[in-house]
Coordinates of C-alpha atoms and ligand atoms in Angstrom, one line a residue:
X1 CA 0.0 0.0 0.0
X2 CA 1.5 3.3 -1.0
X3 CA 1.6 6.4 1.2
X4 CA -1.5 8.6 1.4
X5 CA -1.9 12.2 0.2
X6 CA -4.3 14.3 2.2
X7 CA -5.2 17.6 0.7
X8 CA -8.0 19.7 -0.6
X9 CA -6.9 20.2 -4.2
X10 CA -3.2 19.8 -4.1
X11 CA -2.6 19.9 -7.8
X12 CA -4.6 23.1 -8.2
X13 CA -3.3 25.1 -5.2
X14 CA 0.3 23.7 -5.2
X15 CA 0.5 22.2 -8.6
X16 CA 4.2 22.2 -9.0
X17 CA 5.0 20.8 -5.6
X18 CA 2.2 18.3 -6.0
X19 CA 3.4 17.1 -9.4
X20 CA 6.8 16.5 -7.9
X21 CA 5.4 14.5 -5.1
X22 CA 3.3 12.5 -7.5
X23 CA 6.3 12.0 -9.8
X24 CA 8.2 10.7 -6.8
X25 CA 5.5 8.4 -5.7
X26 CA 4.9 6.9 -9.1
X27 CA 8.6 6.7 -10.1
X28 CA 10.5 5.8 -7.1
X29 CA 8.3 4.1 -4.5
X30 CA 8.0 0.4 -5.2
X31 CA 4.4 -0.4 -6.0
X32 CA 3.1 -3.4 -4.0
X33 CA 2.4 -6.7 -5.7
X34 CA -1.3 -5.8 -5.7
X35 CA -0.5 -3.0 -8.2
X36 CA 1.1 -5.3 -10.8
X37 CA -0.9 -5.9 -14.0
X38 CA -1.5 -9.5 -13.1
X39 CA -2.8 -8.7 -9.6
X40 CA -5.0 -5.9 -11.0
X41 CA -7.4 -8.6 -12.3
X42 CA -10.9 -9.5 -11.2
X43 CA -11.1 -10.3 -7.5
X44 CA -13.8 -12.7 -6.3
X45 CA -16.4 -11.1 -4.0
X46 CA -15.9 -11.6 -0.3
X47 CA -12.8 -13.8 -0.3
X48 CA -9.4 -13.0 -1.4
X49 CA -8.1 -10.2 0.8
X50 CA -4.9 -10.0 -1.2
X51 CA -6.7 -8.4 -4.1
X52 CA -8.7 -5.9 -2.1
X53 CA -7.2 -2.8 -0.4
X54 CA -4.8 -4.3 2.2
X55 CA -5.8 -2.6 5.5
X56 CA -8.9 -3.8 7.3
X57 CA -10.9 -0.6 7.4
X58 CA -14.2 -1.1 9.3
X59 CA -17.0 1.4 8.7
X60 CA -20.6 1.6 9.8
X61 CA -22.9 4.0 8.0
X62 CA -25.8 4.6 10.3
X63 CA -29.4 5.6 9.8
X64 CA -29.4 6.6 6.1
X65 CA -31.8 5.7 3.4
X66 CA -30.0 3.0 1.5
X67 CA -31.0 3.2 -2.2
X68 CA -30.6 0.5 -4.8
X69 CA -32.0 0.5 -8.3
X70 CA -35.1 -1.5 -7.3
X71 CA -35.5 -0.7 -3.6
X72 CA -34.9 1.8 -0.9
X73 CA -35.0 1.4 2.9
X74 CA -33.7 3.0 6.1
X75 CA -30.8 0.8 7.2
X76 CA -27.2 0.6 8.4
X77 CA -24.4 -0.5 6.1
X78 CA -21.4 -2.3 7.6
X79 CA -18.2 -2.5 5.6
X80 CA -15.0 -4.4 6.2
X81 CA -11.9 -4.9 4.1
X82 CA -13.5 -3.0 1.1
X83 CA -16.6 -5.2 1.0
X84 CA -20.2 -4.6 2.2
X85 CA -20.7 -7.1 4.9
X86 CA -24.2 -6.3 6.1
X87 CA -27.2 -4.1 5.2
X88 CA -29.9 -4.0 7.8
X89 CA -31.4 -1.8 10.5
X90 CA -29.6 -1.3 13.9
X91 CA -26.3 -3.0 13.3
X92 CA -24.2 -3.0 16.5
X93 CA -20.4 -2.7 16.3
X94 CA -17.2 -2.6 18.4
X95 CA -15.3 0.6 19.3
X96 CA -12.7 0.1 16.5
X97 CA -15.3 0.8 13.8
X98 CA -15.5 4.3 12.2
X99 CA -19.2 5.4 12.4
X100 CA -20.7 7.8 9.9
X101 CA -24.1 9.2 10.7
X102 CA -26.2 9.4 7.5
X103 CA -29.5 10.3 9.1
X104 CA -31.7 12.2 6.6
X105 CA -29.3 11.4 3.8
X106 CA -29.2 8.9 0.9
X107 CA -26.6 6.1 0.9
X108 CA -26.2 5.0 -2.7
X109 CA -23.8 3.0 -4.9
X110 CA -20.9 5.1 -6.1
X111 CA -21.4 6.4 -9.7
X112 CA -20.0 4.4 -12.6
X113 CA -19.1 6.5 -15.6
X114 CA -19.3 4.4 -18.7
X115 CA -17.5 6.9 -21.0
X116 CA -14.2 8.7 -20.3
X117 CA -11.0 9.6 -22.0
X118 CA -8.1 10.0 -19.5
X119 CA -4.6 10.8 -20.9
X120 CA -5.9 10.2 -24.4
X121 CA -3.8 11.2 -27.4
X122 CA -6.3 13.0 -29.7
X123 CA -6.2 15.7 -32.3
X124 CA -2.5 16.3 -31.9
X125 CA -2.5 16.7 -28.2
X126 CA -3.3 14.7 -25.0
X127 CA -6.2 15.1 -22.7
X128 CA -5.2 17.1 -19.6
X129 CA -6.7 14.8 -17.0
X130 CA -4.8 11.6 -16.5
X131 CA -5.7 8.5 -14.4
X132 CA -4.7 10.4 -11.3
X133 CA -6.4 13.8 -11.7
X134 CA -9.4 12.5 -13.6
X135 CA -10.1 9.9 -11.0
X136 CA -9.5 12.2 -8.1
X137 CA -12.0 14.6 -9.7
X138 CA -14.4 11.7 -10.1
X139 CA -14.2 10.7 -6.4
X140 CA -14.8 14.2 -5.3
X141 CA -18.0 14.2 -7.4
X142 CA -19.3 10.8 -6.2
X143 CA -18.1 8.5 -9.0
X144 CA -16.1 5.5 -7.9
X145 CA -15.5 3.6 -11.1
X146 CA -15.2 4.5 -14.8
X147 CA -14.7 2.7 -18.1
X148 CA -12.1 4.4 -20.3
X149 CA -11.5 3.9 -24.0
X150 CA -8.2 2.3 -25.0
X151 CA -7.0 3.7 -28.3
X152 CA -4.9 1.2 -30.2
X153 CA -1.3 2.1 -30.9
X154 CA -0.8 2.0 -34.7
X155 CA -3.9 -0.1 -34.9
X156 CA -2.5 -2.7 -32.5
X157 CA -4.9 -3.6 -29.7
X158 CA -2.3 -5.3 -27.6
X159 CA 0.0 -2.4 -27.7
X160 CA -2.9 -0.1 -26.9
X161 CA -3.8 -2.2 -23.9
X162 CA -0.3 -2.3 -22.5
X163 CA 0.0 1.5 -22.9
X164 CA -3.3 2.1 -21.0
X165 CA -2.4 -0.3 -18.2
X166 CA 0.7 1.7 -17.9
X167 CA -1.1 5.0 -17.8
X168 CA -3.5 3.6 -15.2
X169 CA -0.8 2.7 -12.7
X170 CA -1.5 5.9 -10.8
X171 CA -5.2 5.1 -10.5
X172 CA -6.9 6.0 -7.3
X173 CA -10.2 4.2 -8.0
X174 CA -11.4 1.2 -9.9
X175 CA -11.6 1.3 -13.7
X176 CA -12.3 -0.9 -16.7
X177 CA -11.6 -0.5 -20.4
X178 CA -13.5 -0.5 -23.7
X179 CA -11.3 -0.9 -26.7
X180 CA -11.5 1.2 -29.9
X181 CA -11.2 -0.6 -33.3
X182 CA -9.6 1.7 -35.8
X183 CA -8.5 -0.7 -38.6
X184 CA -9.2 -4.3 -39.6
X185 CA -6.9 -7.2 -40.4
X186 CA -6.3 -10.7 -39.1
X187 CA -4.1 -9.4 -36.2
X188 CA -6.9 -7.1 -35.0
X189 CA -9.5 -9.9 -35.2
X190 CA -7.2 -12.2 -33.2
X191 CA -6.4 -9.5 -30.7
X192 CA -10.1 -8.9 -30.1
X193 CA -10.2 -12.6 -28.9
X194 CA -7.3 -12.0 -26.6
X195 CA -8.8 -8.8 -25.2
X196 CA -12.0 -10.6 -24.3
X197 CA -10.6 -13.9 -23.2
X198 CA -7.5 -12.8 -21.3
X199 CA -7.8 -9.1 -20.6
X200 CA -11.4 -8.6 -19.4
X201 CA -12.6 -6.3 -22.1
X202 CA -16.2 -6.9 -23.2
X203 CA -16.9 -4.0 -25.5
X204 CA -15.4 -2.5 -28.6
X205 CA -16.0 1.0 -30.0
X206 CA -16.3 1.9 -33.6
X207 CA -15.9 5.6 -34.6
X208 CA -18.1 6.4 -37.6
X209 CA -16.6 9.9 -37.5
X210 CA -13.2 11.6 -37.3
X211 CA -12.3 10.9 -41.0
X212 CA -8.6 10.4 -41.5
X213 CA -7.9 9.4 -37.9
X214 CA -10.2 7.1 -36.0
X215 CA -13.0 6.7 -38.5
X216 CA -13.9 3.3 -39.9
X217 CA -16.3 2.5 -42.9
X218 CA -19.3 0.2 -43.1
X219 CA -17.3 -2.8 -44.3
X220 CA -15.1 -2.7 -41.2
X221 CA -18.1 -2.0 -39.0
X222 CA -19.9 -5.1 -40.3
X223 CA -16.9 -7.3 -39.7
X224 CA -16.5 -5.8 -36.3
X225 CA -20.2 -6.4 -35.4
X226 CA -19.9 -10.0 -36.5
X227 CA -16.7 -10.5 -34.4
X228 CA -18.3 -8.8 -31.4
X229 CA -21.3 -11.1 -31.6
X230 CA -19.1 -14.2 -31.7
X231 CA -17.1 -13.1 -28.7
X232 CA -20.2 -11.9 -26.6
X233 CA -18.7 -8.4 -26.6
X234 CA -20.8 -5.3 -26.9
X235 CA -20.4 -3.2 -30.0
X236 CA -20.4 0.6 -29.3
X237 CA -20.6 3.4 -31.9
X238 CA -19.7 7.0 -32.1
X239 CA -22.5 7.8 -34.6
X240 CA -21.9 10.6 -37.0
X241 CA -21.5 10.4 -40.7
X242 CA -17.8 11.2 -41.0
X243 CA -17.7 11.8 -44.7
X244 CA -20.6 14.2 -44.5
X245 CA -19.0 16.0 -41.5
X246 CA -15.9 16.5 -43.6
X247 CA -18.1 18.1 -46.3
X248 CA -19.9 20.2 -43.8
X249 CA -16.6 21.5 -42.4
X250 CA -15.4 22.4 -45.9
X251 CA -18.7 24.2 -46.5
X252 CA -18.2 26.3 -43.3
X253 CA -14.6 27.2 -44.1
X254 CA -15.7 28.2 -47.7
X255 CA -18.3 30.5 -46.1
X256 CA -15.5 32.0 -44.0
X257 CA -16.9 30.5 -40.8
X258 CA -13.8 29.5 -38.9
X259 CA -14.8 30.0 -35.3
X260 CA -16.2 27.5 -32.7
X261 CA -19.8 28.0 -34.0
X262 CA -18.6 26.4 -37.3
X263 CA -18.1 23.2 -35.4
X264 CA -21.8 22.8 -34.6
X265 CA -22.9 24.1 -38.0
X266 CA -20.7 21.6 -39.8
X267 CA -22.2 18.5 -38.2
X268 CA -26.0 19.0 -37.7
X269 CA -28.3 16.4 -36.0
X270 CA -29.2 14.8 -39.3
X271 CA -25.7 13.5 -39.6
X272 CA -25.9 12.0 -36.1
X273 CA -29.3 10.5 -36.9
X274 CA -28.1 9.0 -40.2
X275 CA -25.2 7.2 -38.6
X276 CA -27.2 6.1 -35.6
X277 CA -29.8 4.6 -38.0
X278 CA -27.2 2.9 -40.1
X279 CA -25.4 1.4 -37.1
X280 CA -28.8 0.2 -35.7
X281 CA -29.7 -1.4 -39.0
X282 CA -26.3 -3.1 -39.5
X283 CA -26.4 -4.5 -35.9
X284 CA -30.0 -5.7 -36.6
X285 CA -28.7 -7.4 -39.8
X286 CA -26.0 -9.1 -37.7
X287 CA -28.4 -9.6 -34.8
X288 CA -26.1 -8.3 -32.1
X289 CA -26.7 -5.7 -29.4
X290 CA -25.6 -2.1 -30.0
X291 CA -24.6 0.6 -27.6
X292 CA -24.7 4.2 -29.0
X293 CA -22.4 6.5 -27.0
X294 CA -23.1 10.2 -26.4
X295 CA -26.6 10.5 -27.9
X296 CA -26.8 14.3 -28.3
X297 CA -29.9 15.0 -30.4
X298 CA -33.6 14.3 -30.5
X299 CA -33.0 13.0 -34.1
X300 CA -30.6 10.3 -32.9
X301 CA -32.7 9.5 -29.9
X302 CA -35.7 8.9 -32.1
X303 CA -33.8 6.3 -34.1
X304 CA -33.0 4.5 -30.9
X305 CA -36.7 4.7 -29.8
X306 CA -37.9 3.3 -33.1
X307 CA -35.5 0.4 -32.9
X308 CA -36.5 -0.4 -29.3
X309 CA -40.2 -0.4 -30.2
X310 CA -39.3 -2.9 -33.0
X311 CA -37.7 -5.1 -30.2
X312 CA -34.1 -4.4 -31.1
X313 CA -31.5 -4.4 -28.3
X314 CA -30.0 -0.9 -28.5
X315 CA -28.7 1.0 -25.6
X316 CA -28.6 4.8 -25.8
X317 CA -26.2 6.7 -23.6
X318 CA -26.8 10.4 -23.2
X319 CA -23.9 12.4 -21.6
X320 CA -24.4 15.1 -19.0
X321 CA -23.3 17.9 -21.3
X322 CA -26.1 16.9 -23.8
X323 CA -28.6 16.7 -21.0
X324 CA -28.0 20.1 -19.4
X325 CA -26.4 22.4 -21.9
X326 CA -27.3 24.1 -25.2
X327 CA -25.1 25.3 -28.0
X328 CA -25.5 29.1 -27.4
X329 CA -22.1 29.5 -25.8
X330 CA -20.5 28.4 -29.1
X331 CA -21.5 31.9 -30.5
X332 CA -19.8 33.7 -27.6
X333 CA -17.4 36.4 -28.9
X334 CA -14.7 35.3 -26.5
X335 CA -12.9 32.4 -28.2
X336 CA -11.8 30.6 -24.9
X337 CA -15.4 30.6 -23.7
X338 CA -16.8 29.3 -27.0
X339 CA -14.1 26.8 -27.6
X340 CA -14.5 25.0 -24.3
X341 CA -17.9 23.8 -25.5
X342 CA -16.6 22.1 -28.7
X343 CA -17.2 18.4 -28.5
X344 CA -18.6 15.8 -31.0
X345 CA -21.3 15.2 -31.7
X346 CA -21.9 18.9 -30.8
X347 CA -24.0 20.2 -27.9
X348 CA -27.3 21.0 -29.7
X349 CA -29.7 23.9 -29.8
X350 CA -31.9 24.6 -26.9
X351 CA -34.8 22.1 -26.8
X352 CA -32.8 18.9 -27.4
X353 CA -31.6 18.6 -23.8
X354 CA -35.2 18.6 -22.4
X355 CA -36.3 15.9 -24.8
X356 CA -33.2 13.8 -24.0
X357 CA -34.1 14.2 -20.3
X358 CA -37.6 12.9 -21.0
X359 CA -36.1 9.9 -23.0
X360 CA -33.8 9.2 -20.0
X361 CA -36.7 9.3 -17.6
X362 CA -38.8 6.9 -19.6
X363 CA -36.0 4.4 -20.3
X364 CA -35.5 5.1 -24.0
X365 CA -32.0 6.2 -23.0
X366 CA -30.7 4.0 -20.2
X367 CA -27.6 5.3 -18.5
X368 CA -25.6 8.5 -18.3
X369 CA -22.0 9.0 -19.1
X370 CA -19.8 12.1 -19.3
X371 CA -17.4 11.6 -22.3
X372 CA -15.0 13.4 -19.9
X373 CA -12.3 14.5 -22.4
X374 CA -10.7 17.7 -21.1
X375 CA -8.4 20.1 -22.8
X376 CA -7.3 23.4 -21.3
X377 CA -7.7 26.7 -22.9
X378 CA -4.1 26.6 -24.4
X379 CA -4.9 23.4 -26.1
X380 CA -8.3 24.6 -27.3
X381 CA -6.5 27.7 -28.8
X382 CA -4.8 25.4 -31.3
X383 CA -7.9 26.0 -33.3
X384 CA -8.2 29.7 -32.9
X385 CA -8.1 30.3 -36.7
X386 CA -9.8 27.0 -37.7
X387 CA -12.5 25.2 -35.6
X388 CA -11.4 21.9 -37.2
X389 CA -8.2 22.1 -35.0
X390 CA -10.0 22.7 -31.7
X391 CA -9.5 19.5 -29.7
X392 CA -13.0 18.0 -29.2
X393 CA -14.1 17.4 -25.6
X394 CA -15.6 18.7 -22.4
X395 CA -15.4 17.9 -18.7
X396 CA -18.0 16.1 -16.6
X397 CA -16.5 13.3 -14.5
X398 CA -16.7 15.4 -11.4
X399 CA -20.0 17.1 -12.2
X400 CA -22.2 14.2 -13.5
X401 CA -23.6 12.9 -10.2
X402 CA -24.6 16.4 -9.0
X403 CA -26.0 17.6 -12.2
X404 CA -28.1 14.5 -12.8
X405 CA -29.5 14.7 -9.3
X406 CA -30.3 18.4 -9.6
X407 CA -31.7 18.1 -13.2
X408 CA -33.6 14.8 -12.9
X409 CA -34.4 14.1 -9.3
X410 CA -34.9 17.6 -7.9
X411 CA -37.3 18.4 -10.8
X412 CA -39.2 15.2 -10.1
X413 CA -38.4 13.6 -13.5
X414 CA -37.0 10.5 -12.0
X415 CA -37.1 8.7 -8.6
X416 CA -34.2 8.3 -6.3
X417 CA -34.0 4.6 -7.3
X418 CA -34.0 5.5 -10.9
X419 CA -31.1 7.9 -10.2
X420 CA -29.1 4.9 -8.9
X421 CA -30.1 2.9 -12.0
X422 CA -29.0 5.6 -14.5
X423 CA -25.8 6.6 -12.8
X424 CA -24.5 3.3 -11.6
X425 CA -26.5 0.0 -11.7
X426 CA -27.4 0.0 -15.4
X427 CA -23.7 0.4 -16.3
X428 CA -22.7 -2.4 -14.0
X429 CA -25.4 -4.7 -15.6
X430 CA -24.6 -3.8 -19.2
X431 CA -20.9 -4.4 -18.7
X432 CA -21.5 -7.5 -16.7
X433 CA -20.0 -6.6 -13.3
X434 CA -23.3 -6.4 -11.3
X435 CA -23.7 -6.9 -8.4
X436 CA -20.1 -6.6 -7.5
X437 CA -20.5 -3.0 -8.7
X438 CA -23.6 -0.8 -8.9
X439 CA -25.3 -2.1 -5.7
X440 CA -25.4 -1.8 -1.9
X441 CA -25.7 -5.5 -1.2
X442 CA -23.9 -7.9 1.0
X443 CA -20.8 -9.0 -0.9
X444 CA -20.7 -6.0 -3.2
X445 CA -17.6 -3.8 -3.3
X446 CA -17.9 -1.0 -0.8
X447 CA -18.1 1.8 -3.4
X448 CA -20.6 4.1 -1.7
X449 CA -21.7 7.8 -1.6
X450 CA -23.7 9.7 0.9
X451 CA -25.7 12.4 -0.6
X452 CA -27.4 15.2 1.4
X453 CA -30.5 16.3 -0.5
X454 CA -30.8 19.5 1.6
X455 CA -27.2 20.7 0.9
X456 CA -26.3 22.5 -2.3
X457 CA -23.4 22.5 -4.7
X458 CA -21.7 25.1 -6.9
X459 CA -19.5 24.2 -9.9
X460 CA -16.4 26.2 -11.0
X461 CA -13.0 25.8 -12.5
X462 CA -11.7 27.6 -9.4
X463 CA -12.8 24.7 -7.1
X464 CA -13.0 21.6 -9.3
X465 CA -10.4 18.9 -9.2
X466 CA -9.7 18.5 -12.9
X467 CA -6.4 19.9 -14.2
X468 CA -8.4 22.0 -16.7
X469 CA -8.5 25.8 -16.3
X470 CA -12.1 25.9 -17.6
X471 CA -15.3 24.2 -16.8
X472 CA -18.3 24.0 -19.1
X473 CA -20.6 24.1 -16.1
X474 CA -19.0 27.3 -14.7
X475 CA -21.1 28.9 -12.0
X476 CA -23.9 26.3 -12.0
X477 CA -25.4 25.7 -8.6
X478 CA -28.0 23.2 -7.5
X479 CA -29.5 21.0 -4.7
X480 CA -28.1 17.7 -3.5
X481 CA -24.5 17.3 -2.4
X482 CA -22.2 14.3 -2.3
X483 CA -20.8 14.7 1.2
X484 CA -19.0 11.4 1.5
X485 CA -17.4 9.1 -1.1
X486 CA -16.2 5.6 -0.1
X487 CA -14.0 3.8 -2.6
X488 CA -13.4 0.1 -1.9
X489 CA -14.1 0.6 1.8
X490 CA -12.0 3.7 2.3
X491 CA -13.4 7.2 2.9
X492 CA -11.7 9.2 0.2
X493 CA -14.0 12.3 0.2
X494 CA -15.4 13.9 3.3
X495 CA -16.1 17.4 4.5
X496 CA -14.6 18.8 1.2
X497 CA -11.4 16.9 1.7
X498 CA -10.0 14.4 -0.7
X499 CA -7.6 11.6 0.4
X500 CA -6.4 9.4 -2.4
X501 CA -3.6 6.9 -2.8
X502 CA -1.9 6.6 -6.2
X503 CA -1.9 3.0 -7.3
X504 CA -4.8 1.9 -5.1
X505 CA -7.3 1.7 -8.0
X506 CA -7.8 -1.8 -9.4
X507 CA -8.4 -2.9 -13.0
X508 CA -11.8 -4.5 -13.2
X509 CA -12.1 -7.3 -15.7
X510 CA -15.5 -7.5 -17.3
X511 CA -16.7 -10.9 -18.6
X512 CA -18.3 -11.3 -22.0
X513 CA -21.9 -12.4 -22.7
X514 CA -23.7 -10.0 -20.5
X515 CA -27.5 -9.9 -20.2
X516 CA -27.9 -8.3 -23.6
X517 CA -26.7 -11.5 -25.2
X518 CA -29.3 -13.7 -23.5
X519 CA -31.5 -15.4 -26.1
X520 CA -29.6 -14.1 -29.2
X521 CA -29.0 -17.7 -30.3
X522 CA -32.8 -18.3 -30.2
X523 CA -33.4 -15.3 -32.4
X524 CA -30.8 -16.6 -34.8
X525 CA -32.4 -20.0 -34.9
X526 CA -35.8 -18.4 -35.6
X527 CA -34.2 -16.4 -38.4
X528 CA -32.7 -19.5 -39.9
X529 CA -36.1 -21.3 -39.7
X530 CA -37.8 -18.4 -41.3
X531 CA -35.7 -18.6 -44.4
X532 CA -37.3 -21.7 -45.8
X533 CA -34.2 -22.1 -47.9
X534 CA -32.4 -23.5 -49.7
X535 CA -35.3 -24.8 -51.7
X536 CA -34.6 -28.2 -53.1
X537 CA -35.2 -28.1 -56.9
X538 CA -34.9 -30.7 -59.5
X539 CA -33.8 -29.8 -63.0
X540 CA -36.7 -29.9 -65.6
X541 CA -36.3 -32.9 -67.8
X542 CA -34.8 -31.8 -71.1
Ligands
URP601 O1 -15.7 15.4 -28.5 C1 -15.5 14.3 -28.0 N1 -16.6 13.5 -27.8 N2 -14.3 13.9 -27.7 C2 -14.0 12.6 -27.2 C3 -13.8 11.6 -28.3 C4 -15.2 11.0 -28.6 O2 -15.7 11.2 -29.7 O3 -15.8 10.3 -27.8
ZN602 ZN1 -17.2 9.8 -29.6
ZN603 ZN1 -15.9 9.8 -26.0

């Protein structure tokens, strides 16, 4: 177990000193065996203490309303060695147990963010939050696990995986990986097997946009969908028509529109809807489940709704920026202000967010991510003269839990149990790690938050934990405050103080064939039976 750091926001207030300390910790202190790649694998619930956090922290959370996705009750929660041992009223404990009074507060599973990009090389630069600062920010905002996207190195999945395992050595909370597929050949196909069977990756992402870098065409998408199906891995898509986006960008530049507003104008909702519909139809053709990341428009959401009505297994993931913001800032005369809102697909015109919220509240969209992909204002300024060079991405890993509470629960659009479902449980179920994650049940990992519905929050770059010097939610305030975050049985966030240990986060392997694959073979058999082919024919006598 490495040494602990206790500080408010050390890298913000004392960034140089902090960076040096972190460098020292990461570079010179021997990481314990539990931090090796091998030991970072999936630990069985309740048993093997060598794969949990090593100290035997005992915590009793008393008198709160314990909320799971399907039930809530006033109860105590007893935690030992990183695992939830008991959930019931009136638990009595010895004096050596830390007691946290949660009376009048909600005790909920820590958030799981299904969509982040920490230390990602993208558009000629690297996202400013790494696995330390991004995760520290997450914990301060009540998120205790995230799933990041591995980007292959020169198309190699294995090299990409190694590189991300390396980046994640400084992790302070649990994490898993999706893998992007950016080219297709026999090596990629074989590596997909390795990722699923050896490395615990059960989802692959296909970028239908970013022409010239990450984008793939329909032929590769089809091959990828087939391969995903055979492996029991979930296919994910960034759904925008990349060819049309390139045309749209050219159109804007020809019109002399070079600023951040050109970004939104060049890739309208119709291009998101077209790609969403295409991916949906191709996955229907293959009969494999599909996960559409960052659904930003009514148009794309309606394609998902249509597919669901037709019985297709399509998951739609809105992100917090799409749920609470609109595109008006992109027209701000100040470049830094406008550029911080540049992401893809773009944040849409006023009106889209409210409809996406309704889709979330009715289950058309199922879980909320962030697409946390932060660049500071210096990086954003690379595109001062040409919006095509503004690195795409916004923050959200620290803000998601608060904003979803305020926007969805405080307004009465969803219940407290649904809040747990869309911020945590559904992600754990889809990626096949429930109930180890996403639940407050006996035997689950002790990833827990305590939210005070009477307290309030305020968001700002001046107080956030990201390394970024801007925040797209600057000045936003609301009701409901995460007062305590417990990660693997350790209190890491309490009374506005963050206490994290580099290297303490564990890699969570995610097994294939999650619930979305149940019955797929029956549908395949029904399809085969429906063909009534080949028809046996005899040649007509000459
Ligand atoms: O603008 C975005 N979304 N940046 C991150 C990369 C992606 O497309 O998810
Ligand atoms: Zn994307
Ligand atoms: Zn993304």
